[in-house]
mmCIF file with all atom_site columns, C-alpha atoms in Angstrom:
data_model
loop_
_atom_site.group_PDB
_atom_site.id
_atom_site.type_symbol
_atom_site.label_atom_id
_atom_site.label_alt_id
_atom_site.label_comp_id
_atom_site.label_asym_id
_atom_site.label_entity_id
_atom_site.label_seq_id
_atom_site.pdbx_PDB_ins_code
_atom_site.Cartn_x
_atom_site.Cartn_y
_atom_site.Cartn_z
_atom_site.occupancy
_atom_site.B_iso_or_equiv
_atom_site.pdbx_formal_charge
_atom_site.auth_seq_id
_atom_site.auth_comp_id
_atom_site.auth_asym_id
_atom_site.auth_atom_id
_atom_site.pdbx_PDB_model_num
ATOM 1   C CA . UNK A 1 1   ? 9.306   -4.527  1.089   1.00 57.00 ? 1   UNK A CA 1
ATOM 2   C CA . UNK A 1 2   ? 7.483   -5.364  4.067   1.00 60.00 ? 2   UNK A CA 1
ATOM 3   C CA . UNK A 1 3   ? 9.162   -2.797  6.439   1.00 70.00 ? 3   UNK A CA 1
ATOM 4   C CA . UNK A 1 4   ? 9.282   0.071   3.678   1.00 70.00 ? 4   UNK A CA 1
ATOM 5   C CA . UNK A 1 5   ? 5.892   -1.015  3.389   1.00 72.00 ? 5   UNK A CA 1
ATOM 6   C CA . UNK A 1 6   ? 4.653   -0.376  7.343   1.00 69.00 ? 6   UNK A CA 1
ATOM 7   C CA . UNK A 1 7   ? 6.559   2.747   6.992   1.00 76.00 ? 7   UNK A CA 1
ATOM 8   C CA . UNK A 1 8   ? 4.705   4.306   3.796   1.00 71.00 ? 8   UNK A CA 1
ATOM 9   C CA . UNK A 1 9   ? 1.225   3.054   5.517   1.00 75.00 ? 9   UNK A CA 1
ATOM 10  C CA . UNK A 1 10  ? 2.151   3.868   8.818   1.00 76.00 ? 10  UNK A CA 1
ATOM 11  C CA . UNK A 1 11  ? 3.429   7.454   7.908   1.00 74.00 ? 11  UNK A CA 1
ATOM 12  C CA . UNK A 1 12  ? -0.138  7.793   5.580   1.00 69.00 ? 12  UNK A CA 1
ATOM 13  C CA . UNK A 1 13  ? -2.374  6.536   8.047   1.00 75.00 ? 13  UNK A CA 1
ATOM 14  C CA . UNK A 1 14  ? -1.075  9.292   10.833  1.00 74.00 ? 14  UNK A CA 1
ATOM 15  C CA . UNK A 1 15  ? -1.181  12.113  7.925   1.00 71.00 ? 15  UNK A CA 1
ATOM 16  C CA . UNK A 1 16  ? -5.275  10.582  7.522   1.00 71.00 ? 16  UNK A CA 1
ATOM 17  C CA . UNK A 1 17  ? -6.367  9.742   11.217  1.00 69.00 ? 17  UNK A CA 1
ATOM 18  C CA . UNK A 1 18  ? -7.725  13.403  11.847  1.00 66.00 ? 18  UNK A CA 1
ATOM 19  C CA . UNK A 1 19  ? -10.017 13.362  8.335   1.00 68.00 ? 19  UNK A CA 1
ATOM 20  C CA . UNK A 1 20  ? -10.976 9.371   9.397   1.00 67.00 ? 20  UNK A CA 1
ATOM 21  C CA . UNK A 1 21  ? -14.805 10.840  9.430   1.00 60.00 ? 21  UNK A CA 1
ATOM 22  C CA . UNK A 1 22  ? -16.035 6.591   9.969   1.00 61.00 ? 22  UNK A CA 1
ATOM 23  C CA . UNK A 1 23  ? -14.348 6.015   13.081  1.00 60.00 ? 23  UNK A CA 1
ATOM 24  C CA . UNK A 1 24  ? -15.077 9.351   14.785  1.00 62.00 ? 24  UNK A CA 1
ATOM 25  C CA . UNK A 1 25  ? -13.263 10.652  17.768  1.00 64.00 ? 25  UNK A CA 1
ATOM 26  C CA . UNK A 1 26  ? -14.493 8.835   20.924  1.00 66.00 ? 26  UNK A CA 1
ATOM 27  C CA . UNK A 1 27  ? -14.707 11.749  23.191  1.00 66.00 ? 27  UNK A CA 1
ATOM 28  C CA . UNK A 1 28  ? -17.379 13.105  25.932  1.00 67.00 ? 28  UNK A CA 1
ATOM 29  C CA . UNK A 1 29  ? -18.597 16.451  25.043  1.00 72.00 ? 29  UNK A CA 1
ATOM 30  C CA . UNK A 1 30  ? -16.998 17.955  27.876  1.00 77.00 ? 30  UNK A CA 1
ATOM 31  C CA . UNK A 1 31  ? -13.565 16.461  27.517  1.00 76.00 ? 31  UNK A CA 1
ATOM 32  C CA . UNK A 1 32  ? -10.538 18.479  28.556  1.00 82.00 ? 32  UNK A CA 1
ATOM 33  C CA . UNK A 1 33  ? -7.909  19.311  26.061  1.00 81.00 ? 33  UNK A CA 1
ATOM 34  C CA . UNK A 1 34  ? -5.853  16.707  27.459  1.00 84.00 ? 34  UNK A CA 1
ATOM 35  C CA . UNK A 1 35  ? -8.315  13.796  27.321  1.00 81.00 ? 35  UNK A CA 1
ATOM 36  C CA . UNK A 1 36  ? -8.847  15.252  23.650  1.00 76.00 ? 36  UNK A CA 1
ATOM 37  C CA . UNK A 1 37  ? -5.264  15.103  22.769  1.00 79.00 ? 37  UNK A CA 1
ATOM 38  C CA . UNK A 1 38  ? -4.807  12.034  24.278  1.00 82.00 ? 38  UNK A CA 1
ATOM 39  C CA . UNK A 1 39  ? -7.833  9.934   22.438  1.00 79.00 ? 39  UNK A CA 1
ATOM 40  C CA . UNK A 1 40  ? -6.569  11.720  19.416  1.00 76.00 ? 40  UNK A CA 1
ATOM 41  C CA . UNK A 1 41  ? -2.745  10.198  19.614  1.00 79.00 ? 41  UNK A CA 1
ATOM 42  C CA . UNK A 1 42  ? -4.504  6.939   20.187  1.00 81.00 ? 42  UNK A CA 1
ATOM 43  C CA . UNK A 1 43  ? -6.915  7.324   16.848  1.00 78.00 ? 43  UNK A CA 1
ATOM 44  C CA . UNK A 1 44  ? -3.753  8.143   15.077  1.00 78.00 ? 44  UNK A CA 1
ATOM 45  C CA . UNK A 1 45  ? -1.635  5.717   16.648  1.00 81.00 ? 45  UNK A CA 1
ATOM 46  C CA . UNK A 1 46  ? -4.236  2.924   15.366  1.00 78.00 ? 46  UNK A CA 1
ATOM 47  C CA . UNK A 1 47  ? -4.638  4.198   11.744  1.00 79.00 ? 47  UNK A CA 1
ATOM 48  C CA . UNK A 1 48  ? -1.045  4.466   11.509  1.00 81.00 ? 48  UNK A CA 1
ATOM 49  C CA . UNK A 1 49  ? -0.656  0.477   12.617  1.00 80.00 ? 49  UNK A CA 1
ATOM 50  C CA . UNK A 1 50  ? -4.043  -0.699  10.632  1.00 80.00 ? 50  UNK A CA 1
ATOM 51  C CA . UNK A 1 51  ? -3.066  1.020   7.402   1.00 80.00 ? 51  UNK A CA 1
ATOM 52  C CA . UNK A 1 52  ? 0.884   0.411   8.182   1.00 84.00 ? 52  UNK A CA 1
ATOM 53  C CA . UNK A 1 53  ? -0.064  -3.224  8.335   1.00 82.00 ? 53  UNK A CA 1
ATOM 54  C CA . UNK A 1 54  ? -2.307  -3.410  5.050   1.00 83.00 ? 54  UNK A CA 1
ATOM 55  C CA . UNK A 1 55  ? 0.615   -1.670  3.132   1.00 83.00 ? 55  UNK A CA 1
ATOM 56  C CA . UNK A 1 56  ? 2.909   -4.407  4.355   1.00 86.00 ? 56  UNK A CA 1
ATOM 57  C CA . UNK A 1 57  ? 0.772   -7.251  3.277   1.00 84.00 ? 57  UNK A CA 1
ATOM 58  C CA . UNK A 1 58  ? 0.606   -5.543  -0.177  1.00 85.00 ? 58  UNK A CA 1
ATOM 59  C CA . UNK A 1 59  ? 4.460   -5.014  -0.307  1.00 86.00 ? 59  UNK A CA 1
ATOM 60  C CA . UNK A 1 60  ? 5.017   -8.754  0.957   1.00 86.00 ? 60  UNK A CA 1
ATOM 61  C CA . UNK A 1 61  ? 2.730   -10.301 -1.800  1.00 87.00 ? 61  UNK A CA 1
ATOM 62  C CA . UNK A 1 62  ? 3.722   -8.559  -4.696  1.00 88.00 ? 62  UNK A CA 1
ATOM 63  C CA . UNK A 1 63  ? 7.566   -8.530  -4.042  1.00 87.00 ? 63  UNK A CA 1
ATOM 64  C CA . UNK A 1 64  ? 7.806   -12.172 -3.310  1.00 89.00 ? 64  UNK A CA 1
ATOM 65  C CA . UNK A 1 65  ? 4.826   -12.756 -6.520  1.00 90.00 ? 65  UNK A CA 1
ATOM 66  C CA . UNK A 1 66  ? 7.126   -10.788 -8.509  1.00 90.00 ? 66  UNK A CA 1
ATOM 67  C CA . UNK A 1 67  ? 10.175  -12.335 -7.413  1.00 90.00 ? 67  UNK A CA 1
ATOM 68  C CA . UNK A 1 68  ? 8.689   -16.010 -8.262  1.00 92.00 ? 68  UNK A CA 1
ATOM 69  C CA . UNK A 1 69  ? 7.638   -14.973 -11.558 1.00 92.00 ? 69  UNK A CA 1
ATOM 70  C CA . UNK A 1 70  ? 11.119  -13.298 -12.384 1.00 92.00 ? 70  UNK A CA 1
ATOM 71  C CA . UNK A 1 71  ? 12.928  -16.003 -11.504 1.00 91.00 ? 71  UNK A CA 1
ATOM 72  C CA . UNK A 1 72  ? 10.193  -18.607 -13.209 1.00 93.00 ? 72  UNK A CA 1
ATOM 73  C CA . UNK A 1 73  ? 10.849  -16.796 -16.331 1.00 88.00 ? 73  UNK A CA 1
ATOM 74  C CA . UNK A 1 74  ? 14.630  -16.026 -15.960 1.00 90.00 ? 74  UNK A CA 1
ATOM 75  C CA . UNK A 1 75  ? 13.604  -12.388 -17.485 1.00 87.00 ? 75  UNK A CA 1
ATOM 76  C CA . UNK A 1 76  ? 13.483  -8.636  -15.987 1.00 84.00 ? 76  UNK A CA 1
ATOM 77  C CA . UNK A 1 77  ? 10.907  -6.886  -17.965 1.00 85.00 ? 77  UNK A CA 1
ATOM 78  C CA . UNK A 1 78  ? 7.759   -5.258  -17.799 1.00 86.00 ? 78  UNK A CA 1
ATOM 79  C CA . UNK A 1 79  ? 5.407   -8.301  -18.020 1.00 87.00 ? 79  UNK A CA 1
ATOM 80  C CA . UNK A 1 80  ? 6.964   -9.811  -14.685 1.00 89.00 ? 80  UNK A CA 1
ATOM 81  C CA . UNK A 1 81  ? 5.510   -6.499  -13.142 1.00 90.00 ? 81  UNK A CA 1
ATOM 82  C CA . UNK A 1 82  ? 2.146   -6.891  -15.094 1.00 92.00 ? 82  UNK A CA 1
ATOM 83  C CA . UNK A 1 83  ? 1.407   -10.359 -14.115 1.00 93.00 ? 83  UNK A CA 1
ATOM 84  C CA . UNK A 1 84  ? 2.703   -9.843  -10.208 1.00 92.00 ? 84  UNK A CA 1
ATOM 85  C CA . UNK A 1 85  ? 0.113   -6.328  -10.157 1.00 92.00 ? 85  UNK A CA 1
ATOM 86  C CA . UNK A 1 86  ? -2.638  -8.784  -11.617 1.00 93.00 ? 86  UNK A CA 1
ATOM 87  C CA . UNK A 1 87  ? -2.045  -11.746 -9.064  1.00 92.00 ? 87  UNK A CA 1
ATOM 88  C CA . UNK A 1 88  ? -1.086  -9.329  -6.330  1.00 92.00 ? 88  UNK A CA 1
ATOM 89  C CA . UNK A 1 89  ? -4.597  -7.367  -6.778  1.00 92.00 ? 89  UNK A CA 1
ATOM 90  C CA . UNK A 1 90  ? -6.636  -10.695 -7.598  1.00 92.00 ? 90  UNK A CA 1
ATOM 91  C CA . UNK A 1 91  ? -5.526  -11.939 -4.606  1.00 90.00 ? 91  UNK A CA 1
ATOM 92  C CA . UNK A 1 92  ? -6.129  -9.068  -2.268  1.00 88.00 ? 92  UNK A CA 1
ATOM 93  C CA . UNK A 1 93  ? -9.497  -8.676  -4.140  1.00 91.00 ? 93  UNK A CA 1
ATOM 94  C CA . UNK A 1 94  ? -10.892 -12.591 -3.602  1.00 90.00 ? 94  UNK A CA 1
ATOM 95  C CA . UNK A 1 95  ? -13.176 -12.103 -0.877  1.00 89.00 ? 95  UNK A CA 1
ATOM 96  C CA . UNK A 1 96  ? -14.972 -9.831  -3.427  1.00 91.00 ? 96  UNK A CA 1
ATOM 97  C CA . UNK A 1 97  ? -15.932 -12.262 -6.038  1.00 90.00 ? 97  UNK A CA 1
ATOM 98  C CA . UNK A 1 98  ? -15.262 -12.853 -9.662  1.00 91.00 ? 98  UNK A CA 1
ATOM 99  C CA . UNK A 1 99  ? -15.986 -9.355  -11.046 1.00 93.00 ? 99  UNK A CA 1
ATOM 100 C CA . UNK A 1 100 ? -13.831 -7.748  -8.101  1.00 93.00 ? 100 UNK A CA 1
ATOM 101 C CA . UNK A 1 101 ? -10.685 -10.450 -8.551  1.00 93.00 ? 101 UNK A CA 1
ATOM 102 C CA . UNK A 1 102 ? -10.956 -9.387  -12.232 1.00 94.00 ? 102 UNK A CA 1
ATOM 103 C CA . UNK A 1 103 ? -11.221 -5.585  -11.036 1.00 93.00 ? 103 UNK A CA 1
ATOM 104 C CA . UNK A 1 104 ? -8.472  -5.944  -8.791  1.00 92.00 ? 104 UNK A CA 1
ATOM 105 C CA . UNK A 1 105 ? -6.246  -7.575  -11.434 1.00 93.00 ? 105 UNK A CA 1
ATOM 106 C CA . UNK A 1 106 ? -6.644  -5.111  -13.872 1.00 94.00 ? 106 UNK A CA 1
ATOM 107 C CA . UNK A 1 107 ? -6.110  -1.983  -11.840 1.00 93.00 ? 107 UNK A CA 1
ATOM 108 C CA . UNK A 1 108 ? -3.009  -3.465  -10.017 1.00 92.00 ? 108 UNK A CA 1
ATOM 109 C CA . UNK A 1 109 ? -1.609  -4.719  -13.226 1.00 93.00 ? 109 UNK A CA 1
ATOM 110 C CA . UNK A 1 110 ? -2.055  -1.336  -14.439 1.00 93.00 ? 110 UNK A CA 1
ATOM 111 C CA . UNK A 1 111 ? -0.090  0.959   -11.900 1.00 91.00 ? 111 UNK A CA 1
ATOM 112 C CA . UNK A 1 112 ? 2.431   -2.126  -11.498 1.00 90.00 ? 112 UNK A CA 1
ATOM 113 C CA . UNK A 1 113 ? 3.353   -1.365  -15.199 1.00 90.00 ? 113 UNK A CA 1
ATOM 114 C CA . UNK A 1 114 ? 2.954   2.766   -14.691 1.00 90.00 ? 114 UNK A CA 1
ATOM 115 C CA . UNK A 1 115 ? 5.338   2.897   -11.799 1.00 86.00 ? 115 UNK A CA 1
ATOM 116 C CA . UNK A 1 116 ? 7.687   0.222   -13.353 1.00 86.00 ? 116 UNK A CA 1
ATOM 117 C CA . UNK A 1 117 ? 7.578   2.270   -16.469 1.00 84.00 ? 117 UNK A CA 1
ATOM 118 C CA . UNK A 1 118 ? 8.463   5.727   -14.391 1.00 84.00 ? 118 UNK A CA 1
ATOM 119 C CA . UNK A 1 119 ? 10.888  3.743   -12.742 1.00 78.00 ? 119 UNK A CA 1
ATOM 120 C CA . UNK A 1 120 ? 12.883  2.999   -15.468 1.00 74.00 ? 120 UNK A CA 1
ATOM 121 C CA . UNK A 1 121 ? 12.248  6.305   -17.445 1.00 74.00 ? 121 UNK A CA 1
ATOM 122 C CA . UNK A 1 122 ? 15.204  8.793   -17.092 1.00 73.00 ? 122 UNK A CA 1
ATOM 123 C CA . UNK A 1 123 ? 12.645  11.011  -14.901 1.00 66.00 ? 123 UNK A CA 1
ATOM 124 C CA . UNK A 1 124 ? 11.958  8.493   -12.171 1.00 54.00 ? 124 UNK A CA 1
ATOM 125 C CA . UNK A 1 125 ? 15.668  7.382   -12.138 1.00 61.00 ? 125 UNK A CA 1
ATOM 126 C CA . UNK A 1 126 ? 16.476  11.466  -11.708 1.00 64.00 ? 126 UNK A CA 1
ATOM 127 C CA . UNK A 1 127 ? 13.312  11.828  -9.322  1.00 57.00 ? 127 UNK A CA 1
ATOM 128 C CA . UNK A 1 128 ? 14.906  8.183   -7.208  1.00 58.00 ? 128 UNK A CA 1
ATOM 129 C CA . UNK A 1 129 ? 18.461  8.543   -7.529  1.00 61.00 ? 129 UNK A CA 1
ATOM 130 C CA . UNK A 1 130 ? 19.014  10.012  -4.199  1.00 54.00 ? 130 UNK A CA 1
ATOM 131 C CA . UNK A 1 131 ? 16.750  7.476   -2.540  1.00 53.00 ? 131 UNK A CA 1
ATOM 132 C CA . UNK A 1 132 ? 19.180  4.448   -4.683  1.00 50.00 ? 132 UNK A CA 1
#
């Protein structure tokens, strides 16, 4: 989980470096195309690891949350992926407060039970079954 993780954020943060409008390119105005390229390769280079790392840390706490509640309950169902997506996203959400550790459980409890679902529907078994 935590390497497939860095890979998925890794491989989204290089695909979102050039639109990263926050950070802006650190360039002079009358930069060659080289010192250009080169300040862009690092921009992307350091989205790639920032977002690569966020994604792991999300992998990491909801496989091993999900893991520990599986094996709690001795039971492989939907629920398990319910109540990892809702400590997983409290969690993640806590510096935000109440209201946001409540917002965060809810969403990630919802697309914890969406993908499960998909991934156990014959279309995401046909969609994953060269990837399994």
């Amino acid at each position: 989980a935590l390497g497939g993780g860095w890979a998925l954020g890794a491989m989204f943060g290089a695909f979102l470096a050039p639109f990263d409008t926050m950070g802006g390119l650190r360039v002079s105005e009358n930069a060659t195309a080289k010192e250009t390229a080169v300040a862009t390769l690092k921009q992307t280079g350091t989205k790639a690891h920032s977002l690569g790392k966020a994604f792991a840390m999300i992998g990491g706490v909801y496989s091993i949350t999900e893991c520990s509640i599986e094996s709690y309950r001795a039971k492989s169902d939907l629920n398990n992926s319910m109540y990892a997506g809702c400590l997983t996203g409290g969690y993640l959400a806590r510096s935000a407060g109440g209201v946001g550790i409540l917002g965060g459980c809810a969403g990630f409890a919802v697309w914890s039970v969406a993908m499960d679902s998909f991934m156990h529907s014959s279309a995401g078994e046909s969609a994953m079954g060269s990837f399994g």
